[in-house]
mmCIF file of C-alpha atoms and ligand atoms in Angstrom:
data_model
loop_
_atom_site.group_PDB
_atom_site.id
_atom_site.type_symbol
_atom_site.label_atom_id
_atom_site.label_comp_id
_atom_site.label_asym_id
_atom_site.label_seq_id
_atom_site.Cartn_x
_atom_site.Cartn_y
_atom_site.Cartn_z
ATOM 1 C CA MET A 1 -62.504 -18.946 75.239
ATOM 2 C CA ASP A 2 -61.955 -14.925 74.831
ATOM 3 C CA LYS A 3 -59.012 -14.095 72.877
ATOM 4 C CA VAL A 4 -56.879 -12.659 74.571
ATOM 5 C CA ILE A 5 -55.155 -9.139 73.944
ATOM 6 C CA PHE A 6 -52.270 -7.781 75.054
ATOM 7 C CA SER A 7 -50.025 -4.731 75.036
ATOM 8 C CA GLY A 8 -48.174 -2.487 77.291
ATOM 9 C CA VAL A 9 -46.604 1.391 77.550
ATOM 10 C CA GLN A 10 -43.339 2.242 78.756
ATOM 11 C CA PRO A 11 -43.517 4.831 82.021
ATOM 12 C CA SER A 12 -40.726 6.769 80.411
ATOM 13 C CA GLY A 13 -42.279 10.207 80.372
ATOM 14 C CA ASN A 14 -45.590 11.586 79.790
ATOM 15 C CA LEU A 15 -48.214 10.039 77.145
ATOM 16 C CA HIS A 16 -48.941 12.170 73.687
ATOM 17 C CA ILE A 17 -50.940 11.643 71.031
ATOM 18 C CA GLY A 18 -48.837 9.182 69.241
ATOM 19 C CA ASN A 19 -49.299 6.781 72.443
ATOM 20 C CA TYR A 20 -53.216 7.515 72.577
ATOM 21 C CA VAL A 21 -53.983 6.795 68.553
ATOM 22 C CA GLY A 22 -51.666 4.257 67.594
ATOM 23 C CA ALA A 23 -51.619 1.836 71.000
ATOM 24 C CA LEU A 24 -54.636 3.327 73.508
ATOM 25 C CA LYS A 25 -57.538 3.917 71.418
ATOM 26 C CA GLN A 26 -57.549 0.505 69.606
ATOM 27 C CA TRP A 27 -57.171 -1.305 73.376
ATOM 28 C CA VAL A 28 -60.368 0.768 74.253
ATOM 29 C CA THR A 29 -62.227 -0.921 71.007
ATOM 30 C CA MET A 30 -60.800 -4.123 71.628
ATOM 31 C CA GLN A 31 -60.977 -4.807 75.334
ATOM 32 C CA GLU A 32 -64.752 -5.322 74.451
ATOM 33 C CA GLY A 33 -65.372 -9.264 74.230
ATOM 34 C CA ARG A 34 -61.538 -9.814 75.081
ATOM 35 C CA ASP A 35 -59.723 -11.193 77.833
ATOM 36 C CA ALA A 36 -57.764 -7.866 77.987
ATOM 37 C CA ILE A 37 -54.325 -7.429 79.487
ATOM 38 C CA PHE A 38 -52.634 -4.281 79.469
ATOM 39 C CA CYS A 39 -48.856 -3.444 81.290
ATOM 40 C CA ILE A 40 -47.106 -0.862 82.377
ATOM 41 C CA VAL A 41 -43.780 -1.571 81.240
ATOM 42 C CA ASP A 42 -41.307 -0.685 83.784
ATOM 43 C CA LEU A 43 -38.359 -2.885 82.881
ATOM 44 C CA HIS A 44 -38.148 -1.653 79.749
ATOM 45 C CA THR A 45 -38.288 1.677 80.727
ATOM 46 C CA ILE A 46 -34.546 1.470 82.500
ATOM 47 C CA THR A 47 -32.841 0.662 79.038
ATOM 48 C CA VAL A 48 -32.344 4.431 78.981
ATOM 49 C CA PRO A 49 -31.592 6.457 81.942
ATOM 50 C CA GLN A 50 -34.649 7.656 84.221
ATOM 51 C CA ASP A 51 -34.745 9.292 87.682
ATOM 52 C CA PRO A 52 -36.057 6.905 89.942
ATOM 53 C CA LYS A 53 -38.326 9.131 91.758
ATOM 54 C CA VAL A 54 -40.089 9.833 88.459
ATOM 55 C CA LEU A 55 -40.591 6.556 87.368
ATOM 56 C CA ARG A 56 -42.420 5.520 90.405
ATOM 57 C CA GLU A 57 -44.496 8.407 90.108
ATOM 58 C CA LYS A 58 -45.044 7.576 86.740
ATOM 59 C CA ILE A 59 -46.604 4.037 87.879
ATOM 60 C CA LEU A 60 -49.542 5.744 89.019
ATOM 61 C CA GLU A 61 -49.923 8.232 86.804
ATOM 62 C CA MET A 62 -49.995 5.957 83.898
ATOM 63 C CA THR A 63 -52.477 3.710 85.675
ATOM 64 C CA ALA A 64 -55.333 6.571 86.156
ATOM 65 C CA LEU A 65 -54.029 7.623 82.216
ATOM 66 C CA TYR A 66 -55.245 3.940 81.068
ATOM 67 C CA ILE A 67 -58.176 4.697 82.601
ATOM 68 C CA ALA A 68 -59.149 8.108 81.662
ATOM 69 C CA CYS A 69 -58.679 7.041 78.277
ATOM 70 C CA GLY A 70 -61.412 4.472 78.506
ATOM 71 C CA ILE A 71 -59.422 1.358 79.567
ATOM 72 C CA ASP A 72 -62.642 -0.008 81.862
ATOM 73 C CA PRO A 73 -60.892 -1.790 85.321
ATOM 74 C CA GLU A 74 -63.965 -3.867 85.354
ATOM 75 C CA LYS A 75 -62.848 -5.829 81.965
ATOM 76 C CA ALA A 76 -59.043 -5.220 81.517
ATOM 77 C CA HIS A 77 -56.437 -5.974 83.932
ATOM 78 C CA ILE A 78 -53.791 -3.653 84.307
ATOM 79 C CA PHE A 79 -50.136 -4.466 86.065
ATOM 80 C CA VAL A 80 -46.846 -3.323 86.504
ATOM 81 C CA GLN A 81 -44.370 -5.406 84.563
ATOM 82 C CA SER A 82 -41.947 -5.550 87.240
ATOM 83 C CA GLU A 83 -44.082 -7.308 89.702
ATOM 84 C CA ASN A 84 -44.451 -10.261 87.786
ATOM 85 C CA PRO A 85 -40.911 -11.866 88.013
ATOM 86 C CA ASN A 86 -41.646 -14.349 85.102
ATOM 87 C CA HIS A 87 -41.959 -11.837 82.416
ATOM 88 C CA THR A 88 -37.462 -11.665 83.447
ATOM 89 C CA GLN A 89 -37.449 -15.278 83.632
ATOM 90 C CA LEU A 90 -39.071 -16.299 80.584
ATOM 91 C CA GLY A 91 -36.978 -13.004 78.492
ATOM 92 C CA TRP A 92 -34.015 -15.354 79.863
ATOM 93 C CA ILE A 93 -34.551 -18.332 78.765
ATOM 94 C CA LEU A 94 -35.495 -16.896 75.515
ATOM 95 C CA ASN A 95 -32.273 -15.416 75.067
ATOM 96 C CA THR A 96 -31.003 -18.531 74.755
ATOM 97 C CA ILE A 97 -32.753 -19.166 71.377
ATOM 98 C CA THR A 98 -32.339 -16.137 69.715
ATOM 99 C CA SER A 99 -29.452 -14.822 67.464
ATOM 100 C CA PHE A 100 -27.322 -11.443 67.152
ATOM 101 C CA GLY A 101 -28.273 -11.285 64.332
ATOM 102 C CA GLN A 102 -32.064 -11.214 64.911
ATOM 103 C CA LEU A 103 -31.579 -8.169 66.908
ATOM 104 C CA GLU A 104 -28.987 -6.289 65.068
ATOM 105 C CA ARG A 105 -31.527 -5.623 62.463
ATOM 106 C CA MET A 106 -34.084 -3.700 64.997
ATOM 107 C CA THR A 107 -34.338 -0.524 64.225
ATOM 108 C CA GLN A 108 -35.057 0.792 67.384
ATOM 109 C CA PHE A 109 -31.625 -0.032 68.710
ATOM 110 C CA LYS A 110 -30.134 1.225 66.352
ATOM 111 C CA GLU A 111 -32.076 4.663 67.019
ATOM 112 C CA LYS A 112 -32.440 4.546 70.771
ATOM 113 C CA SER A 113 -28.596 3.433 70.978
ATOM 114 C CA GLN A 114 -27.275 6.373 69.252
ATOM 115 C CA LYS A 115 -29.449 8.469 71.193
ATOM 116 C CA TYR A 116 -29.092 7.196 74.808
ATOM 117 C CA GLY A 117 -25.491 5.123 73.945
ATOM 118 C CA GLU A 118 -25.655 1.200 73.817
ATOM 119 C CA ASN A 119 -26.533 -0.896 76.904
ATOM 120 C CA VAL A 120 -27.382 -4.978 77.049
ATOM 121 C CA GLY A 121 -30.689 -4.002 78.431
ATOM 122 C CA LEU A 122 -31.316 -1.864 75.416
ATOM 123 C CA PHE A 123 -29.898 -4.318 72.650
ATOM 124 C CA ASP A 124 -32.003 -7.424 74.562
ATOM 125 C CA TYR A 125 -35.413 -5.385 74.280
ATOM 126 C CA PRO A 126 -37.208 -7.049 71.936
ATOM 127 C CA VAL A 127 -36.691 -10.089 73.981
ATOM 128 C CA LEU A 128 -38.080 -9.192 77.074
ATOM 129 C CA MET A 129 -41.007 -7.805 74.560
ATOM 130 C CA ALA A 130 -41.386 -10.893 73.368
ATOM 131 C CA ALA A 131 -41.900 -12.501 76.802
ATOM 132 C CA ASP A 132 -44.277 -10.268 77.760
ATOM 133 C CA ILE A 133 -46.201 -10.879 75.181
ATOM 134 C CA LEU A 134 -45.705 -14.789 74.723
ATOM 135 C CA LEU A 135 -46.300 -15.436 78.668
ATOM 136 C CA TYR A 136 -50.197 -14.763 78.400
ATOM 137 C CA GLN A 137 -50.968 -17.371 75.302
ATOM 138 C CA THR A 138 -51.527 -13.692 73.371
ATOM 139 C CA ASP A 139 -53.890 -13.929 70.508
ATOM 140 C CA GLU A 140 -53.602 -10.021 69.460
ATOM 141 C CA VAL A 141 -51.468 -7.323 69.993
ATOM 142 C CA PRO A 142 -52.448 -3.752 69.521
ATOM 143 C CA VAL A 143 -49.786 -1.225 68.566
ATOM 144 C CA GLY A 144 -48.884 1.185 66.921
ATOM 145 C CA GLU A 145 -46.350 0.847 63.723
ATOM 146 C CA ASP A 146 -42.947 1.231 65.359
ATOM 147 C CA GLN A 147 -43.121 -1.855 66.808
ATOM 148 C CA LYS A 148 -43.631 -4.340 63.735
ATOM 149 C CA GLN A 149 -40.564 -5.433 63.851
ATOM 150 C CA HIS A 150 -40.487 -6.529 67.496
ATOM 151 C CA LEU A 151 -43.939 -8.379 67.067
ATOM 152 C CA GLU A 152 -42.096 -10.365 63.833
ATOM 153 C CA LEU A 153 -39.511 -11.117 66.355
ATOM 154 C CA ALA A 154 -42.121 -12.434 69.209
ATOM 155 C CA ARG A 155 -43.541 -14.840 66.211
ATOM 156 C CA ASP A 156 -39.858 -16.085 65.316
ATOM 157 C CA LEU A 157 -39.413 -16.701 68.712
ATOM 158 C CA ALA A 158 -42.449 -18.612 69.519
ATOM 159 C CA LYS A 159 -42.358 -20.679 66.526
ATOM 160 C CA LYS A 160 -38.822 -21.649 66.870
ATOM 161 C CA PHE A 161 -39.272 -22.414 70.761
ATOM 162 C CA ASN A 162 -42.311 -24.698 69.636
ATOM 163 C CA LYS A 163 -40.253 -26.536 66.778
ATOM 164 C CA GLN A 164 -38.011 -27.401 69.010
ATOM 165 C CA PHE A 165 -39.160 -28.049 72.358
ATOM 166 C CA GLY A 166 -42.823 -28.652 71.364
ATOM 167 C CA GLU A 167 -46.065 -26.930 71.286
ATOM 168 C CA VAL A 168 -46.155 -24.138 74.003
ATOM 169 C CA PHE A 169 -46.479 -20.673 73.048
ATOM 170 C CA LYS A 170 -49.305 -18.847 70.703
ATOM 171 C CA LEU A 171 -48.609 -17.279 68.121
ATOM 172 C CA PRO A 172 -49.851 -13.464 68.195
ATOM 173 C CA ILE A 173 -50.892 -11.107 65.757
ATOM 174 C CA PRO A 174 -50.222 -7.452 65.332
ATOM 175 C CA VAL A 175 -53.118 -4.949 65.120
ATOM 176 C CA ILE A 176 -51.745 -1.979 63.788
ATOM 177 C CA GLY A 177 -54.515 0.665 63.405
ATOM 178 C CA LYS A 178 -55.009 1.953 59.721
ATOM 179 C CA GLU A 179 -55.047 5.622 60.020
ATOM 180 C CA ALA A 180 -52.729 6.637 62.481
ATOM 181 C CA ALA A 181 -50.077 4.019 63.259
ATOM 182 C CA ARG A 182 -47.354 6.327 62.899
ATOM 183 C CA VAL A 183 -47.497 9.912 63.907
ATOM 184 C CA MET A 184 -44.898 12.084 63.458
ATOM 185 C CA SER A 185 -43.399 14.937 65.210
ATOM 186 C CA LEU A 186 -45.425 17.928 64.904
ATOM 187 C CA GLN A 187 -41.635 19.927 64.372
ATOM 188 C CA ALA A 188 -39.780 17.356 62.563
ATOM 189 C CA PRO A 189 -42.410 15.086 60.480
ATOM 190 C CA THR A 190 -39.914 12.191 59.291
ATOM 191 C CA SER A 191 -39.391 11.472 63.303
ATOM 192 C CA LYS A 192 -41.598 9.945 65.226
ATOM 193 C CA MET A 193 -43.664 11.466 68.009
ATOM 194 C CA SER A 194 -41.854 10.404 71.228
ATOM 195 C CA LYS A 195 -41.867 11.194 74.986
ATOM 196 C CA SER A 196 -38.729 11.838 75.041
ATOM 197 C CA ASP A 197 -38.208 14.384 71.843
ATOM 198 C CA VAL A 198 -36.412 17.336 73.360
ATOM 199 C CA ASN A 199 -38.569 19.273 71.054
ATOM 200 C CA GLN A 200 -41.489 20.041 73.665
ATOM 201 C CA LEU A 201 -43.329 21.482 70.174
ATOM 202 C CA GLY A 202 -43.198 18.356 68.512
ATOM 203 C CA THR A 203 -45.369 16.540 70.898
ATOM 204 C CA VAL A 204 -49.065 16.722 72.150
ATOM 205 C CA TYR A 205 -49.092 15.338 75.496
ATOM 206 C CA LEU A 206 -52.727 14.252 76.604
ATOM 207 C CA LEU A 207 -52.286 16.429 79.794
ATOM 208 C CA ASP A 208 -51.298 19.549 77.853
ATOM 209 C CA SER A 209 -53.022 22.564 78.973
ATOM 210 C CA GLU A 210 -55.547 23.977 76.208
ATOM 211 C CA ASP A 211 -53.123 26.433 75.057
ATOM 212 C CA GLN A 212 -50.132 24.542 74.830
ATOM 213 C CA ILE A 213 -52.165 22.396 72.591
ATOM 214 C CA ARG A 214 -53.456 24.896 70.381
ATOM 215 C CA GLU A 215 -49.785 26.573 70.473
ATOM 216 C CA LYS A 216 -48.485 23.771 69.057
ATOM 217 C CA ILE A 217 -50.917 22.919 66.225
ATOM 218 C CA LYS A 218 -50.814 26.202 65.201
ATOM 219 C CA LYS A 219 -46.959 26.238 65.126
ATOM 220 C CA ALA A 220 -46.772 22.850 63.296
ATOM 221 C CA VAL A 221 -44.514 22.695 60.571
ATOM 222 C CA THR A 222 -46.348 22.140 56.850
ATOM 223 C CA ASP A 223 -45.059 23.755 53.761
ATOM 224 C CA SER A 224 -45.571 26.786 51.240
ATOM 225 C CA GLN A 225 -49.065 25.384 50.094
ATOM 226 C CA THR A 226 -51.890 27.595 51.724
ATOM 227 C CA HIS A 227 -54.834 25.555 51.078
ATOM 228 C CA ILE A 228 -55.494 21.558 51.146
ATOM 229 C CA SER A 229 -55.774 19.991 47.791
ATOM 230 C CA LYS A 230 -55.845 16.212 47.450
ATOM 231 C CA ASP A 231 -52.379 15.884 46.225
ATOM 232 C CA ARG A 232 -51.654 15.692 49.350
ATOM 233 C CA GLY A 233 -48.826 17.923 50.271
ATOM 234 C CA SER A 234 -45.976 17.258 52.242
ATOM 235 C CA GLU A 235 -45.122 15.161 55.191
ATOM 236 C CA GLY A 236 -46.277 17.716 57.973
ATOM 237 C CA LEU A 237 -49.621 18.546 56.374
ATOM 238 C CA SER A 238 -50.016 14.725 56.085
ATOM 239 C CA ASN A 239 -49.154 13.948 59.710
ATOM 240 C CA LEU A 240 -52.013 16.255 60.586
ATOM 241 C CA LEU A 241 -54.187 15.000 58.699
ATOM 242 C CA THR A 242 -53.559 11.860 59.998
ATOM 243 C CA ILE A 243 -54.021 13.140 63.377
ATOM 244 C CA TYR A 244 -57.231 14.879 62.461
ATOM 245 C CA SER A 245 -58.654 11.436 60.916
ATOM 246 C CA ALA A 246 -57.721 9.602 63.863
ATOM 247 C CA PHE A 247 -59.304 12.100 66.251
ATOM 248 C CA LYS A 248 -62.589 12.018 64.131
ATOM 249 C CA ASN A 249 -62.740 7.913 63.884
ATOM 250 C CA GLN A 250 -62.596 8.517 60.078
ATOM 251 C CA THR A 251 -60.493 7.391 57.054
ATOM 252 C CA LEU A 252 -57.451 9.560 55.704
ATOM 253 C CA THR A 253 -59.516 9.921 52.238
ATOM 254 C CA ASP A 254 -62.943 11.114 54.150
ATOM 255 C CA SER A 255 -60.617 13.817 55.871
ATOM 256 C CA TYR A 256 -58.810 14.663 52.539
ATOM 257 C CA ASN A 257 -62.619 15.342 50.476
ATOM 258 C CA GLN A 258 -64.468 17.321 53.582
ATOM 259 C CA LEU A 259 -61.144 19.857 53.721
ATOM 260 C CA GLU A 260 -59.787 20.139 50.334
ATOM 261 C CA GLY A 261 -59.698 24.016 49.522
ATOM 262 C CA LYS A 262 -59.862 25.156 53.277
ATOM 263 C CA SER A 263 -56.786 27.199 53.922
ATOM 264 C CA TYR A 264 -54.031 25.852 56.510
ATOM 265 C CA GLY A 265 -54.826 28.107 58.786
ATOM 266 C CA GLU A 266 -58.608 27.133 59.432
ATOM 267 C CA PHE A 267 -57.957 23.386 59.012
ATOM 268 C CA LYS A 268 -55.360 24.002 62.143
ATOM 269 C CA THR A 269 -57.819 25.845 64.081
ATOM 270 C CA LEU A 270 -60.604 22.892 63.269
ATOM 271 C CA LEU A 271 -57.777 20.072 64.231
ATOM 272 C CA ALA A 272 -56.918 21.900 67.525
ATOM 273 C CA ASP A 273 -60.659 22.248 68.392
ATOM 274 C CA LEU A 274 -60.782 18.647 67.843
ATOM 275 C CA VAL A 275 -57.790 17.893 69.797
ATOM 276 C CA VAL A 276 -58.608 20.118 72.522
ATOM 277 C CA LEU A 277 -62.506 18.428 72.939
ATOM 278 C CA ASP A 278 -61.167 14.847 73.456
ATOM 279 C CA LEU A 279 -58.270 15.685 75.758
ATOM 280 C CA SER A 280 -60.109 18.099 77.680
ATOM 281 C CA GLN A 281 -62.353 14.895 78.423
ATOM 282 C CA ILE A 282 -59.403 12.564 79.006
ATOM 283 C CA LYS A 283 -57.797 15.429 81.876
ATOM 284 C CA LYS A 284 -60.895 15.736 83.550
ATOM 285 C CA LYS A 285 -61.232 11.983 84.119
ATOM 286 C CA TYR A 286 -57.724 11.899 85.128
ATOM 287 C CA GLU A 287 -57.840 14.491 87.618
ATOM 288 C CA GLU A 288 -61.078 12.764 88.849
ATOM 289 C CA ILE A 289 -59.200 9.733 89.786
ATOM 290 C CA ARG A 290 -55.479 10.368 89.620
ATOM 291 C CA GLY A 291 -55.719 11.582 93.806
ATOM 292 C CA ASN A 292 -57.103 8.306 94.758
ATOM 293 C CA GLU A 293 -54.103 6.057 95.073
ATOM 294 C CA GLU A 294 -55.771 3.278 97.006
ATOM 295 C CA TYR A 295 -58.036 2.841 94.022
ATOM 296 C CA LEU A 296 -55.896 3.033 91.928
ATOM 297 C CA ASN A 297 -53.211 0.587 93.823
ATOM 298 C CA GLN A 298 -55.992 -1.889 94.474
ATOM 299 C CA ILE A 299 -56.565 -2.694 90.258
ATOM 300 C CA LEU A 300 -52.560 -2.832 90.427
ATOM 301 C CA ASP A 301 -52.934 -5.198 92.948
ATOM 302 C CA GLY A 302 -55.654 -7.483 91.150
ATOM 303 C CA GLY A 303 -53.965 -7.082 87.880
ATOM 304 C CA ARG A 304 -50.407 -8.676 89.636
ATOM 305 C CA ASP A 305 -52.263 -11.615 91.142
ATOM 306 C CA PHE A 306 -53.886 -12.036 87.734
ATOM 307 C CA ALA A 307 -50.777 -11.457 85.866
ATOM 308 C CA ILE A 308 -48.689 -13.941 87.541
ATOM 309 C CA GLU A 309 -51.400 -16.744 88.540
ATOM 310 C CA LYS A 310 -52.297 -16.200 84.655
ATOM 311 C CA SER A 311 -48.360 -16.742 83.466
ATOM 312 C CA ASN A 312 -47.384 -19.214 85.988
ATOM 313 C CA GLU A 313 -49.302 -21.674 83.632
ATOM 314 C CA THR A 314 -47.136 -20.868 80.590
ATOM 315 C CA MET A 315 -43.838 -20.570 82.672
ATOM 316 C CA GLN A 316 -44.502 -24.316 84.251
ATOM 317 C CA LYS A 317 -45.230 -25.327 80.400
ATOM 318 C CA VAL A 318 -41.844 -23.784 79.528
ATOM 319 C CA LEU A 319 -40.009 -25.304 82.430
ATOM 320 C CA ASP A 320 -41.391 -28.748 81.639
ATOM 321 C CA ALA A 321 -40.297 -28.583 77.981
ATOM 322 C CA LEU A 322 -36.496 -27.608 78.944
ATOM 323 C CA GLY A 323 -36.212 -29.604 81.885
ATOM 324 C CA LEU A 324 -35.525 -27.123 84.073
ATOM 325 C CA GLY A 325 -35.695 -27.366 87.551
ATOM 326 C CA ARG A 326 -36.991 -30.250 89.723
ATOM 327 C CA THR A 327 -40.019 -32.578 88.716
ATOM 328 C CA ALA A 328 -43.631 -31.140 90.410
HETATM 329 N N1 AQP B 1 -45.801 8.107 66.993
HETATM 330 C C1 AQP B 1 -46.501 7.071 67.597
HETATM 331 N N2 AQP B 1 -47.389 6.829 66.626
HETATM 332 C C2 AQP B 1 -48.516 5.873 66.629
HETATM 333 N N3 AQP B 1 -48.009 4.960 67.957
HETATM 334 C C3 AQP B 1 -46.791 5.340 68.964
HETATM 335 N N4 AQP B 1 -46.252 4.468 69.778
HETATM 336 C C4 AQP B 1 -45.927 4.982 70.014
HETATM 337 N N5 AQP B 1 -45.315 6.093 69.509
HETATM 338 C C5 AQP B 1 -46.180 6.447 68.501
HETATM 339 C C6 AQP B 1 -47.273 3.464 70.422
HETATM 340 O O1 AQP B 1 -46.877 3.599 71.631
HETATM 341 C C7 AQP B 1 -47.245 2.625 72.214
HETATM 342 C C8 AQP B 1 -46.254 2.534 73.610
HETATM 343 O O2 AQP B 1 -45.386 3.484 73.002
HETATM 344 P P1 AQP B 1 -43.903 2.929 74.200
HETATM 345 O O3 AQP B 1 -43.853 3.710 75.119
HETATM 346 O O4 AQP B 1 -43.472 1.785 74.804
HETATM 347 O O5 AQP B 1 -42.810 3.203 73.518
HETATM 348 P P2 AQP B 1 -42.277 4.258 72.229
HETATM 349 O O6 AQP B 1 -42.634 3.756 71.314
HETATM 350 O O7 AQP B 1 -40.319 4.064 72.661
HETATM 351 O O8 AQP B 1 -42.409 5.766 72.754
HETATM 352 P P3 AQP B 1 -42.271 6.888 72.716
HETATM 353 O O9 AQP B 1 -43.002 7.412 72.850
HETATM 354 O O10 AQP B 1 -41.410 7.026 71.322
HETATM 355 O O11 AQP B 1 -41.088 6.977 73.748
HETATM 356 P P4 AQP B 1 -39.541 7.143 74.157
HETATM 357 O O12 AQP B 1 -39.378 8.467 73.802
HETATM 358 O O13 AQP B 1 -39.344 7.056 75.945
HETATM 359 O O14 AQP B 1 -38.772 5.800 73.708
HETATM 360 C C9 AQP B 1 -46.832 1.489 71.626
HETATM 361 O O15 AQP B 1 -47.422 0.684 70.946
HETATM 362 C C10 AQP B 1 -46.232 2.539 70.429
HETATM 363 O O16 AQP B 1 -46.411 1.326 69.145
#
């Protein structure tokens, strides 16, 4: 049987190059020869305030962007999390074997609750994420570095459940890219590039215009040096080199070797050319399909039906293991 891969992105704003190189680029490679399931995780999104109208709009936008980035709807299943109630049901059940301490350690909760204020959903986010993954008997989860801690929790909960109630869940493995697992803000390179960054110059969005991309890269923070050298320079510069390597599909070491001695100005132009070229292709494809809502809805309908059917198998095992409901 093919290995199952599962991953998702929140429809919480506009997708950026961090999401692209940290997650989506890996999804595209990994969809080959695997049972690939990609979710639009809207239930996670409401753990911070959202405008309901915008949130709905984002569903089809994200679907079109997944496809524009190279997800092949003939090979992979794309669906919306809130359309499969098994996610929240399993999330609830996993809550009952999760300790407060496990969730209090989560850095994303600490960061987001400082930014948006606390709510129980934000605290419980990693348990719902564990449910998302475990429902599909997932083998591999391609994510950015920031999700590693959440993946460890999913594995711990699966182990605990299996030990207490019998073997139900497969233990998922995180697949974290080597070169671009954590893309940082172009303006504050000690913080992760993020959809919700208030400083628009820090984030390159997949649908930015060519002028916006060039401006953001030109204004990216570097350091007082003027030329690239192998001592690797500041966080800002190494972030730009990380992005360059990801778009070039090469290692960071290869990029340093190739670019050593170039002025920062020359390098930024090369980087902008590379990003503009890739994103212009994504944008072209996106514009071709975004207006075809019938096509996008068909994909999501098929994805939903598949997700419900597949996750029902796991859900029934969970209910049986716990003695919930009546005997079938
Ligand atoms: N900066 C990043 N570098 C590498 N990977 C990243 N990912 C996110 N930011 C970076 C990866 O993208 C996938 C989807 O992320 P998400 O939408 O579920 O949530 P997030 O990590 O909270 O993303 P943002 O952009 O920071 O959104 P907001 O601002 O809404 O919180 C994940 O695999 C993630 O690792």
